[in-house]
């Protein structure tokens, strides 16, 4: 193998675009790995950690582009570099005519623009967000690794300017019918959402859509908004905006457990809100919500059901799409005596949290790389223990790559490892659809699922794979096609995360009784 670095001076591209290209290069023939980024200290460290540093990149500055490739030989490296150039040119010739080198320049060219989407290295993201706000634009910041003091400053500035600062680390929003970030497309309606949970918001969005209702707006706040330091600034702003919005009838708030000071501020605003509000704080203490007569829910299914019932004024049963009923006893008989554990490999961080909560409530202990109970934190995130939930989108697995819902390489690798563990019985996967996400995630996993199921069979084992699809029929990946690909690979599809986990619990409990 040969490693080569290519440095292009004063050539800037956003990080998500570069990660997508790096993913494509890494999957091409004769290329072992590739990493592309601006010459920031963090990107240099990442490239070095991946073993792709030849020493040449030490001369690259923050405004310089680094293309690092490990391939079969020099010719393969050069070919990868040529492919990078081709992909860039393809992008620039395909509707990227209005390119501007600054936010001020873009605003001057398009005076009516009111939203800046920021996806640059964290150390530069805050300054760009400030420029956008000062140019009277709302900000959606996909970037993370932003100093929390900068986040507080930016959110207070946005408040003062009457604008929104969504992020840092904001995965998605759905504003006026526009899907922003890693977001599904859904029908418009009168249900408004706000939250610090990307996959959680998307799950409720698609459940609402599937059942014939719609979303007015879904506002992402960023994962730290409900911390003590930030104090729920964007969450509070979102509640008030949705309350004032004529198209919103009911509001749902979704977040991981908030800090106490932020929670009290949000409770005060909810109590004054003239519209019904449903709160879901994953794993949070709902006692204080009950004491303040605030409606709450414990699962995404329950949240979706409650907001739809508030919208229409009568009971709603979630529409059934898939038939996950299987012969459980028949499946159990196929497992070898050593097979006894459940392994979830999930792209959605909030889905990983909900899975832990459901398992602990109904079945027992479960380990994770993002454990809600620290005593069940995996010592080594790359090695599962007994029943385990892996948030494969965690930066531990995606360093130097795009999020796993964009570049599924990390999950493919982890799936193979779990599938070949002689103690693994059931593997659960989620598939996230939407704009900016992988164009065909089912096909990527279906191939390896078929291979590993066949390997297990030859070795006298049985591998049961369960999956959910978090997406809508309006998404570009084609929901029905994704479902059929997974079914053809022998995957059992469940309508929701709750149903998938319940099915897995029945199988594992049945095996324990055996």
XYZ file of C-alpha atoms in Angstrom:
514
model
C 0.000 0.000 0.000
C 1.086 3.571 -0.766
C 0.041 6.740 1.077
C 0.036 10.100 -0.699
C -0.989 13.610 0.373
C -2.124 16.226 -2.117
C -2.214 19.856 -0.927
C -4.243 22.485 -2.767
C -3.547 26.002 -1.534
C -6.402 28.401 -0.754
C -9.152 26.046 -1.851
C -12.132 25.778 0.498
C -15.065 23.341 0.603
C -17.553 22.616 3.381
C -16.891 19.599 5.574
C -19.998 17.579 4.712
C -19.245 17.829 0.988
C -15.640 16.749 1.553
C -16.659 13.816 3.743
C -19.092 12.588 1.077
C -16.361 12.677 -1.559
C -13.888 10.947 0.774
C -16.474 8.205 1.289
C -16.814 7.708 -2.468
C -13.054 7.608 -2.959
C -12.592 5.081 -0.151
C -15.059 2.736 -1.858
C -13.341 2.823 -5.275
C -11.209 0.008 -6.629
C -7.627 -0.226 -5.314
C -8.225 2.490 -2.665
C -7.931 1.348 0.950
C -8.854 4.620 2.692
C -9.190 8.336 2.014
C -9.651 11.454 4.114
C -10.229 14.966 2.791
C -10.354 18.145 4.841
C -9.153 21.663 5.338
C -5.750 22.009 6.983
C -7.047 22.734 10.487
C -5.216 21.230 13.485
C -8.172 18.901 14.184
C -8.330 17.643 10.586
C -4.561 17.102 10.542
C -4.810 15.101 13.758
C -7.612 12.994 12.283
C -5.676 12.295 9.080
C -2.625 11.359 11.133
C -4.662 9.033 13.379
C -5.935 7.278 10.254
C -2.350 6.626 9.182
C -2.665 8.843 6.112
C -0.020 11.465 6.944
C 3.114 11.530 4.771
C 4.515 14.622 6.497
C 3.630 16.886 3.577
C 0.496 18.197 5.216
C 2.501 20.014 7.902
C 2.800 22.886 5.396
C -0.969 23.098 4.890
C -2.806 25.949 6.603
C -6.480 26.268 7.614
C -7.375 27.649 4.166
C -5.624 24.824 2.298
C -7.203 21.559 1.213
C -5.632 18.202 2.124
C -6.457 15.085 0.099
C -4.958 12.031 1.825
C -5.146 8.641 0.121
C -3.921 5.127 0.865
C -4.117 2.873 -2.184
C -2.565 -0.092 -3.969
C 0.153 1.979 -5.672
C 1.065 5.501 -6.818
C -1.070 5.132 -9.920
C -4.139 4.260 -7.827
C -3.489 7.266 -5.550
C -3.219 9.606 -8.527
C -6.370 8.105 -10.012
C -8.212 8.827 -6.740
C -7.009 12.424 -6.879
C -8.297 12.689 -10.464
C -11.642 11.287 -9.319
C -11.782 13.966 -6.613
C -11.288 16.650 -9.258
C -13.971 15.100 -11.448
C -16.497 14.994 -8.603
C -15.764 18.612 -7.678
C -16.189 19.733 -11.275
C -19.388 17.721 -11.555
C -20.754 19.486 -8.500
C -19.718 22.940 -9.706
C -21.294 22.410 -13.120
C -24.529 21.022 -11.721
C -26.386 24.018 -10.384
C -23.590 25.470 -8.234
C -23.378 28.658 -10.273
C -23.960 31.160 -7.498
C -20.805 30.616 -5.485
C -19.782 33.278 -2.965
C -16.707 33.436 -0.787
C -18.422 35.108 2.165
C -21.805 35.310 3.861
C -21.883 39.056 3.286
C -21.265 38.492 -0.418
C -24.030 35.904 -0.640
C -26.433 38.195 1.223
C -25.613 41.088 -1.094
C -26.253 38.890 -4.126
C -29.484 37.445 -2.699
C -30.928 40.164 -0.419
C -33.975 38.059 0.462
C -31.940 35.159 1.839
C -32.868 34.561 5.479
C -31.096 31.314 6.397
C -27.400 30.391 6.553
C -26.495 26.714 6.793
C -23.059 26.354 8.373
C -20.940 23.231 8.082
C -17.315 24.186 8.655
C -14.736 23.186 11.261
C -15.966 24.061 14.751
C -13.190 26.541 15.396
C -14.430 28.702 12.485
C -18.155 28.002 12.717
C -18.923 30.533 15.454
C -17.450 33.453 13.525
C -19.428 32.510 10.398
C -22.620 32.216 12.459
C -22.015 35.668 13.934
C -21.594 37.114 10.439
C -24.857 35.510 9.337
C -26.771 36.841 12.335
C -25.341 40.318 11.835
C -26.584 40.077 8.235
C -30.092 39.417 9.579
C -30.115 35.718 8.752
C -31.249 32.728 10.785
C -28.577 30.082 11.336
C -28.699 26.316 11.017
C -25.340 25.054 12.287
C -24.500 21.448 11.485
C -20.962 21.991 12.809
C -20.094 20.860 16.310
C -16.987 21.277 18.506
C -17.978 24.902 19.114
C -17.040 26.418 22.469
C -20.138 26.558 24.668
C -19.416 30.211 25.529
C -19.652 30.985 21.823
C -22.939 29.069 21.645
C -24.437 31.160 24.453
C -23.217 34.388 22.839
C -24.643 33.422 19.429
C -28.009 32.354 20.827
C -28.363 35.577 22.789
C -27.394 37.560 19.683
C -30.002 35.665 17.672
C -32.600 36.391 20.341
C -31.754 40.078 20.226
C -31.986 40.130 16.421
C -35.277 38.198 16.389
C -33.594 35.279 14.612
C -32.987 31.600 15.319
C -29.644 30.012 16.140
C -30.270 26.294 15.497
C -27.212 24.426 16.750
C -24.291 23.880 17.088
C -24.579 20.186 16.299
C -28.065 20.585 14.819
C -28.897 17.491 12.770
C -32.111 18.640 11.146
C -34.952 21.120 10.975
C -38.129 21.332 8.912
C -39.093 24.955 8.342
C -41.993 26.106 6.143
C -41.927 22.792 4.311
C -38.173 22.836 3.661
C -36.169 19.834 4.879
C -32.855 21.123 6.270
C -29.899 18.933 7.166
C -30.343 15.172 7.590
C -34.113 15.446 7.385
C -37.060 13.537 5.941
C -39.648 15.229 3.753
C -43.137 15.091 5.264
C -46.545 16.657 4.705
C -47.375 20.023 6.211
C -49.898 20.125 9.022
C -50.668 21.716 12.376
C -48.231 19.840 14.645
C -45.117 21.771 15.665
C -41.955 20.176 17.049
C -38.866 21.494 18.778
C -35.985 19.539 20.171
C -32.379 18.742 20.821
C -32.748 15.265 19.330
C -32.270 14.779 15.589
C -33.399 11.172 15.134
C -36.066 11.703 17.800
C -37.596 14.630 15.930
C -37.424 12.726 12.652
C -39.074 9.645 14.168
C -42.055 11.672 15.397
C -42.210 13.565 12.090
C -42.485 10.409 9.986
C -44.980 8.737 12.352
C -47.194 11.818 12.131
C -46.857 11.810 8.331
C -47.594 8.068 7.950
C -50.822 8.465 9.909
C -52.230 11.206 7.693
C -51.258 14.238 9.792
C -48.581 16.846 9.113
C -45.871 19.067 10.547
C -46.044 22.866 10.628
C -42.384 23.294 11.627
C -39.742 21.174 13.362
C -37.051 23.308 14.973
C -33.733 21.735 15.927
C -32.084 23.446 18.867
C -28.714 21.689 19.047
C -27.767 19.030 21.589
C -26.517 21.361 24.352
C -29.428 23.798 24.358
C -30.964 22.299 27.508
C -27.714 22.430 29.475
C -27.125 24.651 32.510
C -24.802 26.885 30.501
C -27.208 27.544 27.615
C -30.416 27.400 29.633
C -32.790 26.326 26.843
C -32.521 29.594 24.915
C -33.531 28.136 21.531
C -36.066 25.730 23.049
C -37.862 28.605 24.764
C -37.659 30.678 21.594
C -39.146 27.750 19.644
C -42.069 27.297 22.025
C -42.958 30.975 21.726
C -42.588 30.965 17.935
C -44.800 27.882 17.556
C -47.328 29.404 19.944
C -47.480 32.525 17.766
C -47.629 30.537 14.520
C -51.180 30.452 13.129
C -50.521 27.140 11.383
C -49.538 25.315 14.591
C -52.225 23.789 16.799
C -50.214 21.527 19.120
C -46.542 21.471 20.173
C -44.194 18.631 21.116
C -40.803 19.082 22.778
C -38.168 16.351 22.512
C -34.832 16.209 24.297
C -32.448 14.135 26.334
C -32.721 14.813 30.094
C -32.338 18.562 30.630
C -30.314 20.287 33.282
C -32.455 21.356 36.242
C -32.057 25.101 35.693
C -32.968 24.818 31.997
C -35.909 22.546 32.806
C -37.402 25.031 35.261
C -37.164 27.847 32.703
C -38.855 25.724 30.035
C -41.585 24.578 32.433
C -42.384 28.214 33.196
C -42.813 28.950 29.479
C -44.907 25.804 28.869
C -47.291 26.722 31.685
C -47.903 30.109 30.051
C -48.315 28.665 26.548
C -51.849 28.924 25.173
C -51.476 25.813 23.027
C -51.250 22.196 24.253
C -47.671 21.003 24.742
C -46.444 17.401 25.001
C -42.966 16.883 26.482
C -40.672 13.902 25.953
C -37.396 14.062 27.853
C -35.706 10.714 27.155
C -34.915 9.113 30.488
C -35.749 12.311 32.351
C -37.655 12.628 35.618
C -41.287 13.103 34.597
C -42.416 13.668 38.192
C -41.769 17.403 37.996
C -43.746 17.591 34.742
C -46.695 15.791 36.342
C -46.531 18.089 39.379
C -46.870 21.062 37.008
C -49.769 19.458 35.068
C -47.670 19.198 31.918
C -48.457 16.405 29.471
C -45.540 14.069 28.892
C -44.711 10.881 27.022
C -42.027 8.238 27.400
C -41.583 6.928 23.837
C -41.580 8.426 20.360
C -44.642 6.321 19.503
C -46.494 7.809 22.475
C -45.410 11.346 21.579
C -46.664 10.975 17.996
C -49.938 9.437 19.180
C -50.624 12.195 21.727
C -49.957 15.119 19.375
C -52.146 13.566 16.676
C -54.978 13.040 19.150
C -54.669 16.643 20.319
C -54.714 17.745 16.686
C -57.893 15.881 15.698
C -59.695 15.615 19.041
C -60.186 11.850 19.075
C -58.292 8.588 19.675
C -55.691 7.574 17.106
C -54.103 4.167 16.596
C -50.731 4.132 14.849
C -51.033 2.788 11.321
C -49.499 -0.650 10.819
C -47.147 -0.864 7.831
C -45.146 -4.029 8.438
C -46.132 -7.399 9.860
C -43.378 -8.213 12.337
C -45.249 -11.240 13.711
C -43.022 -14.303 13.434
C -42.937 -17.815 14.869
C -40.836 -16.936 17.913
C -40.547 -20.516 19.159
C -39.582 -21.618 15.679
C -36.861 -18.969 15.514
C -35.535 -19.878 18.961
C -35.099 -23.524 17.931
C -32.742 -22.447 15.131
C -30.207 -20.802 17.447
C -27.174 -22.720 18.686
C -26.783 -23.217 22.469
C -24.150 -20.452 22.646
C -26.334 -17.820 20.979
C -28.155 -15.711 23.563
C -27.559 -11.965 23.126
C -29.122 -8.919 21.468
C -26.971 -6.417 19.597
C -28.364 -3.120 18.276
C -26.243 -1.055 15.867
C -28.117 2.230 15.464
C -27.458 5.375 13.432
C -29.862 7.475 15.498
C -28.456 8.516 18.867
C -31.906 9.115 20.354
C -33.098 5.750 19.070
C -30.119 4.185 20.866
C -31.189 5.963 24.065
C -34.812 4.881 23.705
C -33.689 1.286 23.086
C -31.710 1.300 26.331
C -34.670 2.681 28.271
C -37.094 0.121 26.847
C -34.724 -2.788 27.456
C -33.934 -1.778 31.030
C -37.628 -1.296 31.828
C -38.810 -4.625 30.410
C -35.851 -6.996 30.282
C -32.808 -6.019 32.322
C -29.278 -4.707 32.020
C -27.900 -3.538 28.694
C -24.460 -2.172 27.822
C -23.680 0.704 25.469
C -20.989 3.076 24.255
C -23.453 5.860 25.193
C -24.842 4.228 28.333
C -27.468 6.216 30.226
C -26.311 4.408 33.375
C -22.522 4.802 33.621
C -22.037 1.376 35.192
C -23.085 -0.148 31.863
C -20.655 1.885 29.767
C -18.589 -0.368 27.500
C -14.899 -0.285 28.542
C -14.062 -0.746 24.855
C -16.690 0.702 22.490
C -15.478 -1.648 19.750
C -16.320 -4.775 21.783
C -19.848 -5.641 22.913
C -20.685 -7.210 26.274
C -23.757 -9.441 26.630
C -26.812 -7.431 25.447
C -25.473 -4.230 23.876
C -26.730 -1.114 22.088
C -24.228 0.725 19.909
C -24.728 4.321 18.773
C -22.658 3.829 15.627
C -23.064 7.523 14.789
C -20.925 8.451 17.784
C -17.688 10.203 16.794
C -15.701 7.240 18.162
C -16.678 5.349 15.016
C -16.864 8.198 12.506
C -13.654 10.133 13.104
C -12.506 11.449 9.742
C -15.718 10.323 8.052
C -19.222 11.655 7.519
C -22.031 10.556 9.848
C -22.740 6.856 9.437
C -26.167 7.620 7.926
C -24.229 9.256 5.077
C -21.248 6.895 4.984
C -22.300 3.440 6.312
C -18.776 1.948 6.346
C -18.508 1.939 10.154
C -21.814 0.106 10.544
C -20.979 -2.469 7.878
C -17.758 -3.269 9.747
C -19.499 -3.477 13.123
C -22.295 -5.635 11.718
C -19.790 -8.186 10.430
C -18.083 -8.299 13.831
C -21.355 -8.819 15.706
C -22.670 -11.331 13.174
C -19.562 -13.496 13.595
C -19.715 -13.430 17.389
C -20.923 -16.921 18.322
C -22.976 -15.443 21.200
C -24.970 -13.037 19.007
C -28.537 -14.108 18.259
C -30.447 -10.962 17.233
C -29.102 -7.846 15.505
C -31.229 -4.714 15.223
C -30.554 -1.955 12.660
C -32.242 1.374 11.935
C -32.299 2.984 8.492
C -32.599 6.766 8.257
C -33.943 8.251 5.017
C -34.059 11.855 3.878
C -32.175 14.563 2.093
C -28.366 14.618 2.407
C -28.398 11.007 3.660
C -27.068 7.917 1.872
C -29.024 7.435 -1.392
C -29.511 3.664 -0.925
C -28.714 2.501 2.627
C -30.703 -0.747 2.362
C -28.658 -2.041 -0.579
C -25.383 -1.397 1.244
C -26.452 -3.457 4.261
C -28.487 -6.092 2.394
C -25.414 -7.541 0.703
C -23.510 -8.055 3.950
C -26.643 -9.277 5.771
C -27.133 -12.029 3.199
C -23.467 -13.008 3.363
C -23.381 -13.188 7.153
C -26.695 -15.054 7.452
C -25.320 -17.658 5.053
C -22.030 -17.885 6.955
C -23.911 -18.374 10.242
C -26.017 -21.140 8.695
C -22.920 -23.005 7.492
C -21.428 -22.738 10.990
C -24.551 -24.162 12.633
C -25.852 -20.835 13.895
C -28.903 -18.725 13.107
C -28.797 -14.949 12.657
C -32.012 -12.969 13.068
C -31.932 -9.385 11.813
C -34.633 -6.855 12.738
C -34.824 -3.355 11.223
C -36.836 -0.150 11.219
C -36.972 2.500 8.496
C -37.196 6.076 9.744
C -38.397 7.851 6.623
C -41.399 8.758 4.516
C -42.758 7.969 1.068
C -41.653 11.475 0.013
C -37.964 10.825 0.664
C -35.605 10.451 -2.325
C -34.481 6.926 -1.334
C -37.961 5.468 -2.124
C -39.342 4.031 1.119
C -41.077 1.034 -0.475
C -37.973 0.046 -2.423
C -35.804 0.232 0.702
C -38.295 -1.967 2.553
C -38.390 -4.556 -0.230
C -34.592 -4.758 -0.437
C -34.415 -5.524 3.289
C -37.259 -8.054 3.133
C -35.510 -9.841 0.252
C -32.426 -10.076 2.471
C -34.447 -11.902 5.123
C -34.790 -8.929 7.475
C -37.814 -8.667 9.790
C -39.172 -5.118 9.503
C -40.905 -3.373 12.413
C -42.955 -0.187 12.218
C -41.190 1.595 15.065
C -38.251 1.380 17.420
C -40.590 0.333 20.239
C -41.968 -2.590 18.230
C -38.499 -3.685 17.101
C -37.178 -3.739 20.664
C -40.294 -5.518 21.959
C -39.824 -8.254 19.358
C -36.143 -8.661 20.242
C -37.029 -8.848 23.954
C -39.517 -11.662 23.356
C -36.888 -13.680 21.500
C -34.124 -13.146 24.070
C -36.469 -13.906 26.988
C -37.682 -17.026 25.197
C -34.102 -18.193 24.779
C -33.398 -17.571 28.479
C -36.404 -19.701 29.392
C -35.119 -22.392 27.036
